[in-house]
């Protein structure tokens, strides 16, 4: 994989692709586009974090920005501090759910959200052309440090739930933070919610005890701990604390798609309003929203697009099927602490178990596939699939999403690699597989 500069920032293999030179250049480019000001800086727990932070900070200061270093905090914690400190932007050094050999640099705008596409494009252009505006000695930025992000973040999350009602339920919770940036703030939140917390992989030292993506195949240790401790729920985060997966009280991984659906159910049980989700997100969110006559706005894949829709339509909640929940009352980025608080509130208010809450929703099977496909061929494949499904409900905002009466399929070219992604969801594994195979056959027939 080569260094990738996408809408969400830069990501690459540390040492060969993501070097201190690259990080300094990204810092210079971002500060050049901002034209100076104050920028919040944070990192997850990866060993390469301090090295890359130092380089990014150097670049930011060289182009005239004052850097406010928050240290190791979650991505949503950093986003919140951009707003609270009235900074002009934010930089988070995180490889997110990628293996430890990788790292990345995420950029945040002044309202603490993923950079809108247009701004991200400008930073990329300045970076590619190396058209930096560097300050002279008296204009170089300063470096400040700020502690207390975890406390401020927990306070902000507590405001959206009834902590006393949750505490009355005395939930037993197992938390797996993968030794990432979520360890301290999340444990603090659960304790403030009166939960009995059993923490595994709770030392923020960056030694990932499991592959960091919180998908069922990676969280067997959490499953075991939920069973061993007879817990009500297990929560698994990714290293920067923006994604959340849930394990039910029997030790079953319910799948990341349920995180947004259950969080949305909680929010919509109190207030009626719109929801935003990307086109690859399960229909569970439509089931939750339509049960209370609310609308779901579908967006292209990418956190920035979901945030655009939340802002444009005044959505009460939004997110992605990968366990990313965005509640605009707290921050305009995916926040696993928000998701945890809302799920605990749902457990407290409904007096149901996680498995009972899951059983309230229809069961779907989702299958994801990808195949090599050049951008030129991708356009031809999309038109062939469009022709074959012309009588169905189609959405072409990002590739092609086809909604059939009881199933859907999303086919889209990757923004970063020459591959095509296919996602199908249907009431059974067999039906989802059939849909995938039907589209794969159409794709194969395209030269
Ligand atoms: Mg992440």
Coordinates of C-alpha atoms and ligand atoms in Angstrom, one line a residue:
X1 CA 0.0 0.0 0.0
X2 CA 1.4 3.4 -0.9
X3 CA 0.9 6.5 1.2
X4 CA -2.7 7.6 0.9
X5 CA -4.0 11.2 1.1
X6 CA -7.7 10.8 1.1
X7 CA -10.6 13.1 2.3
X8 CA -10.0 11.8 5.9
X9 CA -6.3 12.6 5.9
X10 CA -3.0 10.7 5.4
X11 CA -2.3 7.1 6.2
X12 CA 0.6 4.8 5.5
X13 CA 3.2 2.3 6.7
X14 CA 5.5 4.0 9.3
X15 CA 9.1 4.3 8.2
X16 CA 8.7 3.6 4.5
X17 CA 5.6 5.7 3.6
X18 CA 4.7 7.8 6.6
X19 CA 8.0 9.4 7.5
X20 CA 8.7 12.5 9.7
X21 CA 9.2 14.4 6.4
X22 CA 5.7 13.6 5.3
X23 CA 4.3 14.5 8.7
X24 CA 6.1 17.8 8.7
X25 CA 4.9 18.6 5.2
X26 CA 1.3 17.8 6.1
X27 CA 1.7 20.2 9.1
X28 CA 3.1 22.9 6.8
X29 CA 0.3 22.4 4.3
X30 CA -2.5 22.5 6.8
X31 CA -1.1 25.6 8.5
X32 CA -0.6 27.3 5.1
X33 CA -4.3 26.7 4.2
X34 CA -5.4 27.9 7.7
X35 CA -3.1 31.0 7.3
X36 CA -1.9 30.6 10.9
X37 CA -4.0 30.5 14.1
X38 CA -4.2 27.8 16.8
X39 CA -4.3 24.1 16.1
X40 CA -5.0 21.3 18.6
X41 CA -2.8 18.2 18.3
X42 CA -3.5 14.7 19.7
X43 CA -2.4 11.1 19.2
X44 CA -3.5 7.6 19.9
X45 CA -1.2 5.3 21.8
X46 CA 0.9 3.9 18.9
X47 CA 4.7 3.9 19.5
X48 CA 5.1 6.0 16.4
X49 CA 2.8 8.7 17.8
X50 CA 5.3 11.0 19.6
X51 CA 7.7 10.9 16.5
X52 CA 4.9 11.9 14.1
X53 CA 3.4 14.4 16.5
X54 CA 6.8 16.1 16.9
X55 CA 7.1 16.3 13.1
X56 CA 3.6 17.6 12.5
X57 CA 3.9 20.1 15.3
X58 CA 7.2 21.3 13.7
X59 CA 5.4 21.8 10.3
X60 CA 2.5 23.6 11.9
X61 CA 4.7 26.0 13.8
X62 CA 7.0 26.5 10.8
X63 CA 4.0 27.8 8.9
X64 CA 2.9 30.1 11.7
X65 CA 0.4 28.0 13.8
X66 CA 0.4 27.8 17.6
X67 CA 0.1 24.1 18.5
X68 CA -1.9 23.1 21.6
X69 CA -0.7 19.5 22.4
X70 CA -3.3 17.5 24.2
X71 CA -1.1 14.3 24.4
X72 CA -2.8 10.9 24.1
X73 CA -6.5 11.4 23.8
X74 CA -9.3 9.9 21.6
X75 CA -10.3 11.4 18.3
X76 CA -13.6 12.6 19.6
X77 CA -11.9 14.1 22.7
X78 CA -9.6 16.0 20.4
X79 CA -12.5 17.2 18.3
X80 CA -14.3 18.4 21.4
X81 CA -11.3 20.4 22.5
X82 CA -11.0 22.1 19.1
X83 CA -14.4 23.6 19.8
X84 CA -13.9 24.3 23.6
X85 CA -10.5 25.9 23.0
X86 CA -11.9 27.8 20.0
X87 CA -9.0 26.6 17.9
X88 CA -8.8 27.0 14.2
X89 CA -8.3 23.3 13.5
X90 CA -7.1 20.0 14.8
X91 CA -4.7 17.3 13.9
X92 CA -5.0 13.7 15.3
X93 CA -2.1 11.3 14.7
X94 CA -3.8 8.0 14.6
X95 CA -3.8 4.8 12.5
X96 CA -7.4 4.2 13.7
X97 CA -8.3 0.6 13.2
X98 CA -5.3 -0.3 11.1
X99 CA -2.5 -2.6 12.4
X100 CA 0.3 -1.2 14.5
X101 CA 2.7 -0.9 11.6
X102 CA 0.5 1.9 10.2
X103 CA -0.2 5.3 11.4
X104 CA -2.2 8.3 10.0
X105 CA -2.8 12.0 10.3
X106 CA -6.5 13.1 10.5
X107 CA -7.3 16.8 10.1
X108 CA -10.2 18.5 11.8
X109 CA -11.8 21.9 11.0
X110 CA -12.5 24.7 13.4
X111 CA -15.9 23.2 14.4
X112 CA -14.2 20.0 15.4
X113 CA -15.3 17.9 12.4
X114 CA -13.5 15.9 9.7
X115 CA -12.3 18.4 7.1
X116 CA -15.0 19.1 4.5
X117 CA -14.0 17.7 1.1
X118 CA -13.2 21.1 -0.4
X119 CA -10.8 22.1 2.4
X120 CA -9.2 18.7 2.4
X121 CA -8.6 19.1 -1.3
X122 CA -6.9 22.4 -0.8
X123 CA -4.6 21.0 1.9
X124 CA -3.8 18.1 -0.5
X125 CA -3.0 20.5 -3.4
X126 CA -0.6 22.6 -1.2
X127 CA 1.0 19.4 0.0
X128 CA 1.5 18.0 -3.5
X129 CA 2.9 21.2 -4.8
X130 CA 4.9 21.9 -1.6
X131 CA 3.5 25.4 -1.9
X132 CA 4.0 26.2 1.8
X133 CA 4.0 29.6 3.3
X134 CA 6.7 29.4 5.9
X135 CA 7.1 32.0 8.6
X136 CA 10.2 34.0 9.4
X137 CA 11.8 33.6 12.9
X138 CA 9.5 36.1 14.6
X139 CA 6.3 34.5 13.1
X140 CA 7.0 30.9 14.0
X141 CA 4.2 29.4 16.2
X142 CA 4.5 28.4 19.8
X143 CA 3.9 25.1 21.5
X144 CA 1.5 24.9 24.4
X145 CA 0.3 21.9 26.4
X146 CA -3.2 21.2 27.6
X147 CA -4.3 18.5 29.9
X148 CA -7.8 17.6 31.1
X149 CA -9.3 16.5 27.7
X150 CA -10.7 13.2 29.2
X151 CA -12.6 15.0 32.0
X152 CA -14.0 17.6 29.6
X153 CA -15.1 14.8 27.2
X154 CA -16.7 12.7 29.9
X155 CA -18.6 15.8 31.2
X156 CA -19.9 16.6 27.7
X157 CA -21.1 13.0 27.2
X158 CA -22.8 12.8 30.6
X159 CA -25.0 15.8 29.6
X160 CA -26.9 13.7 27.0
X161 CA -27.9 10.9 29.4
X162 CA -29.5 10.4 32.8
X163 CA -26.5 9.2 34.8
X164 CA -28.6 8.5 37.9
X165 CA -31.1 6.3 36.0
X166 CA -28.2 4.3 34.5
X167 CA -26.5 4.0 37.9
X168 CA -29.7 2.6 39.3
X169 CA -29.4 -0.3 36.9
X170 CA -26.0 -1.2 38.3
X171 CA -24.7 -2.5 34.9
X172 CA -21.8 -4.9 34.8
X173 CA -19.7 -3.8 31.8
X174 CA -16.5 -5.3 30.3
X175 CA -14.5 -2.7 28.4
X176 CA -11.8 -3.6 25.8
X177 CA -10.0 -0.5 24.7
X178 CA -7.3 -2.4 22.8
X179 CA -4.7 -0.5 25.0
X180 CA -5.6 2.5 22.9
X181 CA -6.5 6.1 23.5
X182 CA -10.0 5.2 24.9
X183 CA -8.7 3.5 28.0
X184 CA -8.8 6.3 30.6
X185 CA -11.7 8.4 29.4
X186 CA -14.0 5.5 28.8
X187 CA -13.4 3.9 32.2
X188 CA -14.0 7.3 33.8
X189 CA -17.3 7.6 31.9
X190 CA -18.5 4.2 32.9
X191 CA -17.6 4.8 36.6
X192 CA -19.5 8.1 36.5
X193 CA -22.5 6.1 35.1
X194 CA -22.3 3.9 38.2
X195 CA -21.3 0.8 36.2
X196 CA -19.3 -2.1 37.6
X197 CA -16.4 -1.9 35.2
X198 CA -14.1 -4.8 34.3
X199 CA -11.4 -3.5 32.0
X200 CA -9.3 -5.6 29.6
X201 CA -6.6 -4.2 27.4
X202 CA -7.0 -1.1 29.4
X203 CA -3.4 0.2 29.6
X204 CA -2.8 3.1 27.2
X205 CA 0.6 1.8 26.1
X206 CA -0.2 1.1 22.4
X207 CA 0.6 -2.6 22.7
X208 CA -2.4 -3.9 20.8
X209 CA -3.3 -7.2 22.3
X210 CA -5.6 -8.0 19.4
X211 CA -5.9 -6.8 15.8
X212 CA -7.3 -3.3 16.5
X213 CA -10.4 -3.3 14.3
X214 CA -13.3 -4.1 16.7
X215 CA -14.9 -6.8 14.4
X216 CA -16.2 -10.1 15.7
X217 CA -13.1 -12.1 14.7
X218 CA -10.9 -9.8 16.7
X219 CA -12.7 -9.6 20.0
X220 CA -12.8 -13.2 21.3
X221 CA -11.1 -12.1 24.5
X222 CA -13.9 -9.7 25.3
X223 CA -16.5 -12.4 24.6
X224 CA -14.7 -14.7 27.1
X225 CA -14.5 -11.9 29.7
X226 CA -18.3 -11.1 29.3
X227 CA -19.1 -14.8 30.0
X228 CA -16.6 -15.2 32.8
X229 CA -17.8 -12.1 34.7
X230 CA -21.5 -12.6 33.9
X231 CA -21.6 -9.1 32.5
X232 CA -24.6 -7.3 31.0
X233 CA -22.6 -6.0 28.1
X234 CA -19.1 -5.9 26.5
X235 CA -17.8 -2.9 24.7
X236 CA -14.9 -3.0 22.2
X237 CA -13.2 0.2 20.9
X238 CA -10.7 0.9 18.2
X239 CA -7.4 2.6 19.1
X240 CA -8.6 6.2 18.7
X241 CA -12.0 5.6 20.3
X242 CA -14.3 6.5 17.5
X243 CA -15.7 3.1 16.8
X244 CA -17.6 0.7 19.1
X245 CA -18.7 -2.9 18.9
X246 CA -21.0 -4.6 21.3
X247 CA -21.1 -8.0 22.9
X248 CA -24.4 -9.1 24.4
X249 CA -24.9 -10.6 27.9
X250 CA -24.6 -14.2 26.5
X251 CA -21.2 -13.4 25.0
X252 CA -22.4 -13.0 21.4
X253 CA -20.9 -10.3 19.2
X254 CA -24.0 -8.6 17.8
X255 CA -22.0 -7.0 15.0
X256 CA -21.0 -3.3 14.5
X257 CA -24.1 -2.5 12.5
X258 CA -26.2 -2.6 15.6
X259 CA -24.2 0.1 17.4
X260 CA -25.7 2.9 15.4
X261 CA -29.2 1.3 15.3
X262 CA -29.4 0.9 19.1
X263 CA -28.0 4.4 19.8
X264 CA -30.5 5.9 17.3
X265 CA -33.3 4.0 19.0
X266 CA -32.4 5.6 22.3
X267 CA -32.1 9.2 20.8
X268 CA -35.4 8.9 18.8
X269 CA -37.3 7.5 21.8
X270 CA -37.1 11.0 23.3
X271 CA -37.1 13.3 20.3
X272 CA -38.3 13.0 16.8
X273 CA -36.0 14.1 14.0
X274 CA -33.9 13.0 11.0
X275 CA -31.0 10.6 11.0
X276 CA -28.0 10.4 8.7
X277 CA -26.1 7.3 7.6
X278 CA -23.9 6.4 4.7
X279 CA -25.1 4.2 1.8
X280 CA -23.2 1.1 3.0
X281 CA -25.0 1.1 6.4
X282 CA -27.6 -1.6 7.3
X283 CA -31.3 -1.1 6.9
X284 CA -31.5 -1.6 10.6
X285 CA -31.3 2.2 10.8
X286 CA -34.3 2.6 8.5
X287 CA -36.3 0.1 10.7
X288 CA -35.4 2.1 13.8
X289 CA -36.3 5.4 12.2
X290 CA -39.4 4.4 10.4
X291 CA -40.8 2.8 13.6
X292 CA -41.1 6.4 15.0
X293 CA -41.9 8.1 11.6
X294 CA -38.4 9.6 11.2
X295 CA -36.4 10.0 8.0
X296 CA -32.9 8.6 7.2
X297 CA -30.7 10.7 4.9
X298 CA -28.2 8.5 3.0
X299 CA -24.8 9.9 2.1
X300 CA -21.7 8.8 0.3
X301 CA -19.2 6.8 2.3
X302 CA -16.9 8.9 4.5
X303 CA -17.4 10.5 7.8
X304 CA -17.3 14.0 6.4
X305 CA -20.3 13.3 4.1
X306 CA -22.3 12.0 7.1
X307 CA -21.4 15.1 9.0
X308 CA -22.4 17.3 6.0
X309 CA -25.9 15.7 6.1
X310 CA -26.2 16.0 9.9
X311 CA -25.5 19.8 9.6
X312 CA -27.6 20.3 6.5
X313 CA -30.7 18.4 7.7
X314 CA -30.3 19.1 11.4
X315 CA -30.2 15.4 12.2
X316 CA -30.4 14.3 15.8
X317 CA -27.9 11.4 15.2
X318 CA -25.9 10.0 12.4
X319 CA -23.1 7.5 11.7
X320 CA -21.8 4.5 9.9
X321 CA -22.4 0.8 10.0
X322 CA -18.8 0.3 11.3
X323 CA -19.8 1.2 14.8
X324 CA -19.4 5.0 14.4
X325 CA -22.0 7.1 16.1
X326 CA -22.2 10.9 15.8
X327 CA -24.4 12.9 18.2
X328 CA -24.1 16.5 17.3
X329 CA -24.9 17.5 20.9
X330 CA -21.4 16.3 21.9
X331 CA -19.1 16.4 18.8
X332 CA -19.4 16.2 15.0
X333 CA -17.2 13.1 14.8
X334 CA -17.8 9.5 15.5
X335 CA -17.6 9.0 19.3
X336 CA -17.5 5.6 21.1
X337 CA -18.1 7.2 24.4
X338 CA -21.3 8.8 23.1
X339 CA -22.4 5.3 21.8
X340 CA -21.6 3.7 25.1
X341 CA -23.6 6.3 27.1
X342 CA -26.6 6.0 24.8
X343 CA -26.6 2.1 24.9
X344 CA -26.3 2.2 28.8
X345 CA -29.3 4.6 28.8
X346 CA -31.2 2.3 26.5
X347 CA -30.5 -0.6 28.8
X348 CA -31.6 1.4 31.9
X349 CA -34.8 2.8 30.3
X350 CA -36.1 -0.3 28.6
X351 CA -35.0 -2.8 31.4
X352 CA -34.2 -5.1 28.5
X353 CA -31.0 -7.1 27.8
X354 CA -28.8 -6.4 24.8
X355 CA -30.0 -9.6 23.1
X356 CA -33.7 -8.6 23.7
X357 CA -33.0 -5.2 22.1
X358 CA -31.4 -7.0 19.2
X359 CA -34.4 -9.3 18.9
X360 CA -36.7 -6.3 18.6
X361 CA -35.1 -5.6 15.2
X362 CA -35.3 -7.6 12.0
X363 CA -32.4 -10.0 11.4
X364 CA -30.3 -9.4 8.3
X365 CA -27.3 -11.0 6.8
X366 CA -24.7 -8.7 5.2
X367 CA -21.9 -9.9 2.9
X368 CA -19.0 -7.7 1.8
X369 CA -16.8 -8.5 -1.2
X370 CA -14.2 -6.7 -3.4
X371 CA -12.6 -7.3 -6.7
X372 CA -9.8 -5.6 -8.7
X373 CA -11.2 -3.0 -11.1
X374 CA -9.5 0.0 -12.8
X375 CA -11.3 3.3 -12.5
X376 CA -12.1 3.1 -16.3
X377 CA -13.6 -0.3 -16.0
X378 CA -15.5 0.7 -12.8
X379 CA -17.6 3.2 -14.8
X380 CA -18.5 0.5 -17.4
X381 CA -19.4 -2.0 -14.6
X382 CA -21.6 0.6 -12.9
X383 CA -23.5 1.3 -16.1
X384 CA -24.0 -2.4 -16.7
X385 CA -25.3 -3.0 -13.2
X386 CA -27.5 0.1 -13.5
X387 CA -29.1 -1.2 -16.7
X388 CA -29.8 -4.6 -15.1
X389 CA -31.6 -3.0 -12.1
X390 CA -33.1 -0.1 -13.9
X391 CA -36.6 -0.8 -12.6
X392 CA -35.5 -0.7 -8.9
X393 CA -34.9 2.2 -6.5
X394 CA -31.4 3.5 -7.3
X395 CA -29.1 6.0 -5.5
X396 CA -26.1 7.1 -7.5
X397 CA -24.5 9.5 -4.9
X398 CA -21.5 7.1 -4.4
X399 CA -21.3 4.3 -6.9
X400 CA -24.7 2.7 -7.1
X401 CA -27.0 1.6 -4.3
X402 CA -29.9 -0.6 -5.4
X403 CA -32.8 -1.0 -3.0
X404 CA -35.0 -4.0 -3.6
X405 CA -38.2 -4.6 -1.6
X406 CA -36.4 -6.9 1.0
X407 CA -32.7 -6.4 0.2
X408 CA -30.2 -3.9 -1.0
X409 CA -26.8 -3.8 -2.7
X410 CA -24.1 -1.1 -2.8
X411 CA -21.4 -1.3 -5.4
X412 CA -18.8 1.5 -5.4
X413 CA -15.2 2.0 -6.6
X414 CA -12.7 2.6 -3.7
X415 CA -11.5 6.2 -3.5
X416 CA -8.0 5.0 -2.6
X417 CA -7.3 1.7 -4.4
X418 CA -8.2 0.3 -7.9
X419 CA -10.8 -2.0 -6.4
X420 CA -14.6 -2.2 -6.5
X421 CA -16.5 -2.9 -3.2
X422 CA -19.7 -4.8 -3.1
X423 CA -22.0 -4.9 0.0
X424 CA -25.3 -6.8 0.0
X425 CA -27.8 -7.2 2.8
X426 CA -30.8 -9.5 2.8
X427 CA -33.0 -11.4 5.3
X428 CA -30.8 -14.5 4.8
X429 CA -27.2 -15.3 4.1
X430 CA -28.3 -17.2 1.0
X431 CA -30.3 -14.3 -0.4
X432 CA -27.4 -11.9 0.2
X433 CA -25.0 -14.3 -1.5
X434 CA -27.3 -14.6 -4.5
X435 CA -27.5 -10.9 -4.9
X436 CA -23.7 -10.5 -4.7
X437 CA -23.2 -13.3 -7.2
X438 CA -25.8 -11.8 -9.6
X439 CA -23.9 -8.5 -9.6
X440 CA -20.5 -10.2 -9.8
X441 CA -21.6 -12.1 -12.9
X442 CA -22.7 -8.8 -14.5
X443 CA -19.3 -7.3 -13.6
X444 CA -17.4 -10.2 -15.0
X445 CA -19.2 -9.8 -18.4
X446 CA -17.9 -6.2 -18.7
X447 CA -14.6 -5.9 -20.6
Ligands
LIG1 MG1 -11.0 5.0 14.5

